[in-house]
CSV table of C-alpha atoms in Angstrom, one decimal:
chain,number,residue,atom,x,y,z
A,1,MET,CA,147.3,77.9,79.8
A,2,GLU,CA,150.9,79.0,79.1
A,3,ASN,CA,152.1,75.4,79.8
A,4,HIS,CA,150.8,74.2,76.4
A,5,LYS,CA,154.1,75.5,74.8
A,6,ASN,CA,153.9,75.7,71.0
A,7,ILE,CA,150.7,73.7,70.6
A,8,THR,CA,147.8,75.9,69.5
A,9,GLU,CA,145.6,73.2,68.1
A,10,PHE,CA,145.1,69.4,68.0
A,11,ILE,CA,144.2,67.2,65.1
A,12,PHE,CA,141.8,64.2,65.6
A,13,MET,CA,142.8,60.9,64.0
A,14,GLY,CA,139.2,59.9,64.2
A,15,LEU,CA,137.6,56.4,64.3
A,16,TRP,CA,138.7,55.3,60.8
A,17,GLU,CA,141.3,56.3,58.3
A,18,ASN,CA,139.3,55.1,55.2
A,19,ARG,CA,137.5,58.1,53.6
A,20,GLN,CA,134.7,56.0,52.1
A,21,ILE,CA,133.9,54.5,55.5
A,22,GLU,CA,133.9,57.9,57.1
A,23,LEU,CA,131.4,59.3,54.6
A,24,LEU,CA,129.2,56.2,55.2
A,25,PHE,CA,129.3,56.7,59.0
A,26,PHE,CA,128.7,60.4,58.6
A,27,PHE,CA,125.1,59.6,57.6
A,28,LEU,CA,124.8,56.9,60.3
A,29,PHE,CA,126.0,59.1,63.1
A,30,LEU,CA,123.7,61.9,61.8
A,31,LEU,CA,120.7,59.6,62.1
A,32,CYS,CA,121.9,58.4,65.5
A,33,TYR,CA,122.1,62.0,66.8
A,34,LEU,CA,118.6,62.8,65.5
A,35,ALA,CA,117.4,59.6,67.3
A,36,VAL,CA,119.1,60.8,70.5
A,37,LEU,CA,117.5,64.2,70.2
A,38,MET,CA,114.0,62.9,69.3
A,39,GLY,CA,113.9,60.0,71.8
A,40,ASN,CA,115.1,61.9,74.8
A,41,SER,CA,113.1,65.0,74.0
A,42,VAL,CA,109.9,62.9,73.9
A,43,ILE,CA,110.8,61.4,77.3
A,44,PHE,CA,111.6,64.8,78.8
A,45,LEU,CA,108.5,66.6,77.5
A,46,THR,CA,106.2,63.7,78.4
A,47,ILE,CA,107.3,63.7,82.0
A,48,THR,CA,107.4,67.5,82.5
A,49,CYS,CA,104.0,67.9,80.9
A,50,SER,CA,102.3,65.1,82.9
A,51,HIS,CA,101.6,64.0,86.4
A,52,LEU,CA,104.7,61.7,86.3
A,53,ILE,CA,106.9,64.6,87.2
A,54,GLU,CA,105.5,64.3,90.8
A,55,GLN,CA,106.9,60.8,91.2
A,56,PRO,CA,110.6,60.6,92.2
A,57,MET,CA,111.4,57.8,89.7
A,58,TYR,CA,110.2,59.8,86.8
A,59,TYR,CA,111.7,63.0,88.2
A,60,PHE,CA,115.1,61.4,88.0
A,61,LEU,CA,114.3,59.9,84.6
A,62,CYS,CA,113.5,63.4,83.4
A,63,HIS,CA,116.9,64.7,84.5
A,64,LEU,CA,118.6,61.6,83.0
A,65,SER,CA,116.9,62.4,79.6
A,66,LEU,CA,118.2,65.9,79.9
A,67,MET,CA,121.7,64.6,80.4
A,68,ASP,CA,121.3,62.3,77.5
A,69,LEU,CA,120.4,65.3,75.4
A,70,CYS,CA,123.3,67.4,76.6
A,71,TYR,CA,126.2,65.0,77.0
A,72,PRO,CA,126.1,63.6,73.4
A,73,SER,CA,125.8,67.1,72.1
A,74,THR,CA,129.4,67.8,73.4
A,75,VAL,CA,130.8,65.0,71.2
A,76,ILE,CA,128.5,63.9,68.4
A,77,PRO,CA,128.1,67.2,66.4
A,78,ARG,CA,131.9,67.7,66.1
A,79,LEU,CA,132.3,64.0,65.3
A,80,ILE,CA,129.7,64.4,62.5
A,81,ARG,CA,131.5,67.5,61.2
A,82,ASP,CA,134.9,65.8,61.3
A,83,LEU,CA,133.6,62.7,59.4
A,84,ALA,CA,132.7,65.1,56.5
A,85,ALA,CA,135.9,67.3,56.8
A,86,THR,CA,139.3,66.6,55.4
A,87,ARG,CA,141.1,68.2,58.4
A,88,LYS,CA,139.8,67.3,61.8
A,89,ASN,CA,141.3,70.1,63.9
A,90,ILE,CA,140.3,71.6,67.2
A,91,SER,CA,141.9,74.6,69.0
A,92,TYR,CA,143.6,74.1,72.4
A,93,ASN,CA,141.0,76.2,74.2
A,94,GLU,CA,138.1,74.3,72.5
A,95,CYS,CA,139.7,71.0,73.4
A,96,MET,CA,139.9,71.9,77.1
A,97,THR,CA,136.3,73.2,77.0
A,98,GLN,CA,135.2,69.9,75.5
A,99,LEU,CA,137.1,67.9,78.1
A,100,PHE,CA,135.5,69.8,80.9
A,101,THR,CA,131.9,69.8,79.6
A,102,ALA,CA,132.0,66.2,78.6
A,103,HIS,CA,133.2,65.0,82.0
A,104,LEU,CA,130.9,67.4,83.8
A,105,LEU,CA,127.8,66.1,82.1
A,106,ALA,CA,128.9,62.4,82.2
A,107,GLY,CA,129.7,62.8,86.0
A,108,VAL,CA,126.2,64.3,86.6
A,109,GLU,CA,124.6,61.4,84.6
A,110,ILE,CA,126.5,58.9,86.7
A,111,PHE,CA,125.3,60.3,90.0
A,112,ILE,CA,121.7,60.6,88.6
A,113,LEU,CA,121.9,56.9,88.0
A,114,VAL,CA,123.0,56.4,91.6
A,115,SER,CA,120.0,58.5,92.7
A,116,MET,CA,117.7,56.3,90.6
A,117,ALA,CA,119.1,53.2,92.2
A,118,LEU,CA,118.6,54.7,95.7
A,119,ASP,CA,115.0,55.5,94.7
A,120,ARG,CA,114.3,51.9,93.7
A,121,TYR,CA,116.0,50.6,96.8
A,122,VAL,CA,113.8,52.7,99.1
A,123,ALA,CA,110.6,52.0,97.1
A,124,ILE,CA,111.1,48.2,97.3
A,125,VAL,CA,112.9,47.7,100.7
A,126,LYS,CA,111.1,50.4,102.7
A,127,PRO,CA,107.8,51.1,100.8
A,128,LEU,CA,106.0,52.5,103.9
A,129,HIS,CA,108.6,55.2,104.3
A,130,TYR,CA,109.1,55.9,100.6
A,131,MET,CA,107.3,59.2,100.3
A,132,VAL,CA,108.9,60.5,103.4
A,133,ILE,CA,112.5,59.5,102.5
A,134,MET,CA,112.2,60.4,98.8
A,135,SER,CA,110.4,63.8,99.2
A,136,ARG,CA,110.7,66.4,96.5
A,137,LYS,CA,113.1,68.4,98.7
A,138,ARG,CA,115.4,65.4,99.0
A,139,CYS,CA,115.2,64.6,95.3
A,140,ASP,CA,116.2,68.2,94.5
A,141,MET,CA,119.1,67.9,97.0
A,142,LEU,CA,120.3,64.7,95.2
A,143,ILE,CA,120.2,66.5,91.8
A,144,VAL,CA,122.2,69.4,93.2
A,145,THR,CA,124.7,67.0,94.8
A,146,ALA,CA,125.1,65.2,91.4
A,147,TRP,CA,126.0,68.6,89.7
A,148,ILE,CA,128.4,69.5,92.5
A,149,LEU,CA,130.2,66.1,92.4
A,150,GLY,CA,130.3,66.2,88.6
A,151,PHE,CA,131.8,69.6,88.7
A,152,TRP,CA,134.5,68.6,91.1
A,153,HIS,CA,135.4,65.6,89.0
A,154,SER,CA,135.7,67.5,85.8
A,155,ILE,CA,137.5,70.6,87.3
A,156,ALA,CA,140.1,68.2,88.8
A,157,LEU,CA,140.8,66.6,85.4
A,158,LEU,CA,140.9,70.0,83.7
A,159,LEU,CA,143.4,71.5,86.2
A,160,MET,CA,145.6,68.4,85.8
A,161,VAL,CA,145.7,68.8,82.0
A,162,LEU,CA,146.2,72.6,82.1
A,163,SER,CA,149.4,72.1,84.1
A,164,LEU,CA,150.9,69.7,81.5
A,165,PRO,CA,153.2,70.8,78.6
A,166,PHE,CA,152.3,69.8,75.1
A,167,CYS,CA,155.3,70.2,72.8
A,168,GLY,CA,154.1,68.0,69.9
A,169,PRO,CA,153.1,66.0,68.0
A,170,ASN,CA,149.5,67.2,68.2
A,171,HIS,CA,147.6,64.3,66.7
A,172,ILE,CA,145.0,62.9,69.1
A,173,ASN,CA,144.2,59.2,68.5
A,174,HIS,CA,140.5,59.7,69.2
A,175,TYR,CA,137.4,61.6,68.0
A,176,PHE,CA,137.1,63.9,71.0
A,177,CYS,CA,139.3,65.4,73.7
A,178,ASP,CA,139.6,63.0,76.6
A,179,ILE,CA,142.1,62.6,79.4
A,180,LYS,CA,143.9,59.4,78.2
A,181,PRO,CA,144.6,60.4,74.6
A,182,LEU,CA,145.7,63.8,75.8
A,183,LEU,CA,148.2,62.3,78.3
A,184,LYS,CA,149.9,60.4,75.4
A,185,LEU,CA,150.9,63.8,73.9
A,186,VAL,CA,152.5,65.3,77.0
A,187,CYS,CA,156.2,65.9,76.7
A,188,LYS,CA,157.2,64.8,80.2
A,189,ASP,CA,156.7,61.8,82.5
A,190,VAL,CA,153.0,61.4,83.3
A,191,HIS,CA,153.1,58.4,85.5
A,192,VAL,CA,151.8,60.2,88.6
A,193,VAL,CA,149.2,62.1,86.6
A,194,SER,CA,148.0,58.9,84.9
A,195,ILE,CA,147.5,57.3,88.4
A,196,LEU,CA,145.6,60.4,89.5
A,197,ALA,CA,143.4,60.3,86.4
A,198,ILE,CA,142.7,56.5,87.0
A,199,VAL,CA,141.7,57.3,90.6
A,200,ASN,CA,139.5,60.3,89.6
A,201,SER,CA,137.7,58.4,86.9
A,202,GLY,CA,138.3,54.7,86.7
A,203,MET,CA,138.4,53.7,90.4
A,204,VAL,CA,135.5,56.0,91.2
A,205,LEU,CA,133.4,54.5,88.4
A,206,PHE,CA,134.3,51.0,89.6
A,207,ALA,CA,133.4,51.8,93.2
A,208,ILE,CA,130.1,53.3,92.3
A,209,PHE,CA,129.3,50.3,90.0
A,210,ILE,CA,130.0,47.9,93.0
A,211,VAL,CA,127.7,49.9,95.2
A,212,LEU,CA,124.9,49.8,92.6
A,213,LEU,CA,125.3,46.0,92.2
A,214,ALA,CA,125.2,45.7,96.0
A,215,SER,CA,122.0,47.7,96.2
A,216,TYR,CA,120.3,45.5,93.6
A,217,ILE,CA,121.4,42.3,95.4
A,218,LEU,CA,119.7,43.7,98.5
A,219,ILE,CA,116.6,44.5,96.5
A,220,LEU,CA,116.5,40.9,95.1
A,221,TYR,CA,117.0,39.5,98.6
A,222,SER,CA,114.1,41.6,99.9
A,223,LEU,CA,111.8,40.3,97.2
A,224,ARG,CA,111.8,36.8,98.7
A,225,THR,CA,108.7,37.5,100.8
A,226,ARG,CA,106.8,39.4,98.1
A,227,SER,CA,103.9,38.0,96.0
A,228,SER,CA,104.4,37.0,92.4
A,229,ALA,CA,102.7,40.1,91.2
A,230,GLY,CA,104.8,42.3,93.4
A,231,LYS,CA,108.0,40.6,92.3
A,232,ARG,CA,107.1,41.1,88.6
A,233,LYS,CA,106.4,44.8,89.1
A,234,ALA,CA,109.6,45.4,91.1
A,235,LEU,CA,111.7,43.5,88.7
A,236,SER,CA,110.2,45.3,85.7
A,237,THR,CA,111.3,48.7,86.9
A,238,CYS,CA,114.6,47.5,88.3
A,239,SER,CA,115.6,45.5,85.1
A,240,SER,CA,115.4,48.7,83.0
A,241,HIS,CA,117.7,50.5,85.3
A,242,ILE,CA,120.1,47.6,85.5
A,243,MET,CA,120.4,47.5,81.7
A,244,VAL,CA,121.1,51.3,81.6
A,245,VAL,CA,123.7,51.0,84.3
A,246,VAL,CA,125.5,48.1,82.7
A,247,LEU,CA,125.4,49.7,79.2
A,248,PHE,CA,126.9,53.0,80.6
A,249,PHE,CA,129.3,51.8,83.3
A,250,GLY,CA,130.7,48.8,81.5
A,251,PRO,CA,132.4,50.7,78.6
A,252,CYS,CA,133.4,53.6,81.0
A,253,ILE,CA,135.1,51.3,83.4
A,254,TYR,CA,137.0,49.5,80.6
A,255,THR,CA,138.1,52.9,79.2
A,256,TYR,CA,139.2,54.7,82.4
A,257,VAL,CA,140.6,51.9,84.7
A,258,LEU,CA,143.5,51.0,82.3
A,259,PRO,CA,146.5,53.4,82.3
A,260,ALA,CA,147.0,56.0,79.6
A,261,GLY,CA,150.0,54.2,78.0
A,262,SER,CA,148.2,50.9,77.4
A,263,GLU,CA,147.0,50.0,73.9
A,264,ASN,CA,143.3,49.2,73.8
A,265,LYS,CA,140.2,50.0,71.9
A,266,ASP,CA,139.3,53.2,73.9
A,267,LYS,CA,137.9,55.2,71.0
A,268,GLU,CA,135.8,52.3,69.6
A,269,ILE,CA,134.5,51.4,73.1
A,270,SER,CA,133.6,55.0,73.9
A,271,VAL,CA,131.0,55.0,71.1
A,272,PHE,CA,128.9,52.9,73.5
A,273,TYR,CA,128.5,55.6,76.2
A,274,THR,CA,128.6,58.6,73.9
A,275,VAL,CA,126.2,57.5,71.2
A,276,ILE,CA,124.6,54.1,71.7
A,277,ALA,CA,123.6,54.4,75.4
A,278,PRO,CA,121.7,57.8,74.9
A,279,ILE,CA,119.8,56.2,72.0
A,280,LEU,CA,118.8,53.1,73.9
A,281,ASN,CA,117.9,54.7,77.2
A,282,PRO,CA,114.5,56.1,76.0
A,283,VAL,CA,113.7,52.7,74.4
A,284,ILE,CA,114.6,50.8,77.5
A,285,TYR,CA,112.6,53.0,79.8
A,286,THR,CA,109.4,53.0,77.7
A,287,LEU,CA,109.4,49.6,76.1
A,288,ARG,CA,108.0,47.8,79.1
A,289,ASN,CA,106.6,50.7,81.0
A,290,SER,CA,102.8,51.0,80.5
A,291,GLU,CA,102.5,54.0,82.7
A,292,MET,CA,105.0,55.9,80.6
A,293,LYS,CA,103.2,54.8,77.4
A,294,SER,CA,99.9,56.0,78.8
A,295,ALA,CA,101.4,59.4,79.7
A,296,MET,CA,102.9,59.7,76.3
A,297,HIS,CA,99.5,59.0,74.7
A,298,LYS,CA,97.8,61.6,76.9
A,299,VAL,CA,100.4,64.3,76.4
A,300,TRP,CA,100.8,64.0,72.7
A,301,SER,CA,97.0,63.7,72.1
A,302,ARG,CA,96.6,66.9,74.1
A,303,LEU,CA,99.3,68.6,71.9
A,304,SER,CA,97.8,67.3,68.7
A,305,ASN,CA,94.4,68.6,69.7
A,306,LEU,CA,96.0,71.9,70.5
A,307,GLY,CA,97.8,71.9,67.2
A,308,LEU,CA,94.6,71.3,65.3
A,309,LYS,CA,93.5,74.9,66.1
A,310,TYR,CA,96.6,76.5,64.7
A,311,VAL,CA,98.0,74.3,61.9
A,312,LYS,CA,96.9,74.3,58.3
A,313,PRO,CA,94.0,72.0,57.4
A,314,SER,CA,96.4,69.8,55.4
A,315,CYS,CA,98.2,68.9,58.6
A,316,ASN,CA,95.1,67.9,60.5
A,317,SER,CA,94.9,64.4,59.1
A,318,ALA,CA,98.5,63.6,60.0
A,319,LEU,CA,98.0,64.8,63.6
A,320,MET,CA,94.8,62.9,64.0
A,321,PHE,CA,96.5,59.7,62.6
A,322,LEU,CA,99.3,60.1,65.1
A,323,GLY,CA,96.9,60.4,68.0
A,324,GLN,CA,94.9,57.4,66.8
A,325,LEU,CA,98.1,55.3,66.5
A,326,LEU,CA,99.1,56.2,70.0
A,327,SER,CA,95.6,55.4,71.2
A,328,ASN,CA,95.7,51.9,69.6
A,329,ARG,CA,99.1,51.1,71.0
A,330,SER,CA,98.0,52.1,74.5
A,331,GLN,CA,94.9,49.9,74.2
A,332,LYS,CA,97.1,46.9,73.1
A,333,VAL,CA,99.4,47.5,76.1
A,334,GLN,CA,96.5,47.6,78.5
A,335,THR,CA,95.1,44.4,77.0
A,336,ILE,CA,98.4,42.6,77.3
């Protein structure tokens, strides 16, 4: 870390320069973060506390929810703090830590999405061999592989940045430490490093996105011989995953494929994959999934019944109302 010269801290320029707008968005992003925590916690607890954890699709969804809890937590809390602060500073070491953890968790999430696409491909194209191919051991291996690949991606970026000199200025035109805004502050030619960063992030993202699109084209092609009911069921599960992939990969590809010197809307576009996508993922995966809704009803009814034994009598009516509400929604879904 001796190469950072006289720079001991960086200062974020943030999303907006208007103080009134920042205070308004302070409350908005606070609500967004609470929605991220609540939505993904509900998905995570519902799957881990029910029989759904035994199914590969929900096993991967459980890990995706965990990433959607962790990844935004590397960015949003500091963003919320900076929106309320007059000076948006971060130390050099903290900046490097944020760069590493954000890319590690984002990399793991990307490869979990690839694993989910593989699961859907095997389930639809090779249904008779599904349980053999997607065994628990193989699912565990895919998750471990996602962490290994995410680590190598993030450590490569970190080592590149640690070898660069930062002589000033120290104002980052962003709201968190990322590779492209940091390269703009380096006091030497970064042409080669910029190309390496594009290959490490942008081109890898684009290649994975093409592979995912190819897998879904093959899935759609294999559905030609299925019955109408089979097509509807397959498309229902696949459409949710396609929406999540497009919502996450689209903004990421836009951000990381272009070189560091180019003027674009990186920090505005990055809100989609750091804030919006983690909020929408629980909604997308539960809105049209009756099995997930049924499991949520059973798990939370069990928890409310357990809570009735330990909470004060004044809380009993609220828990009973919540259980009845979930029960009514589940009955409506089954009727539809």
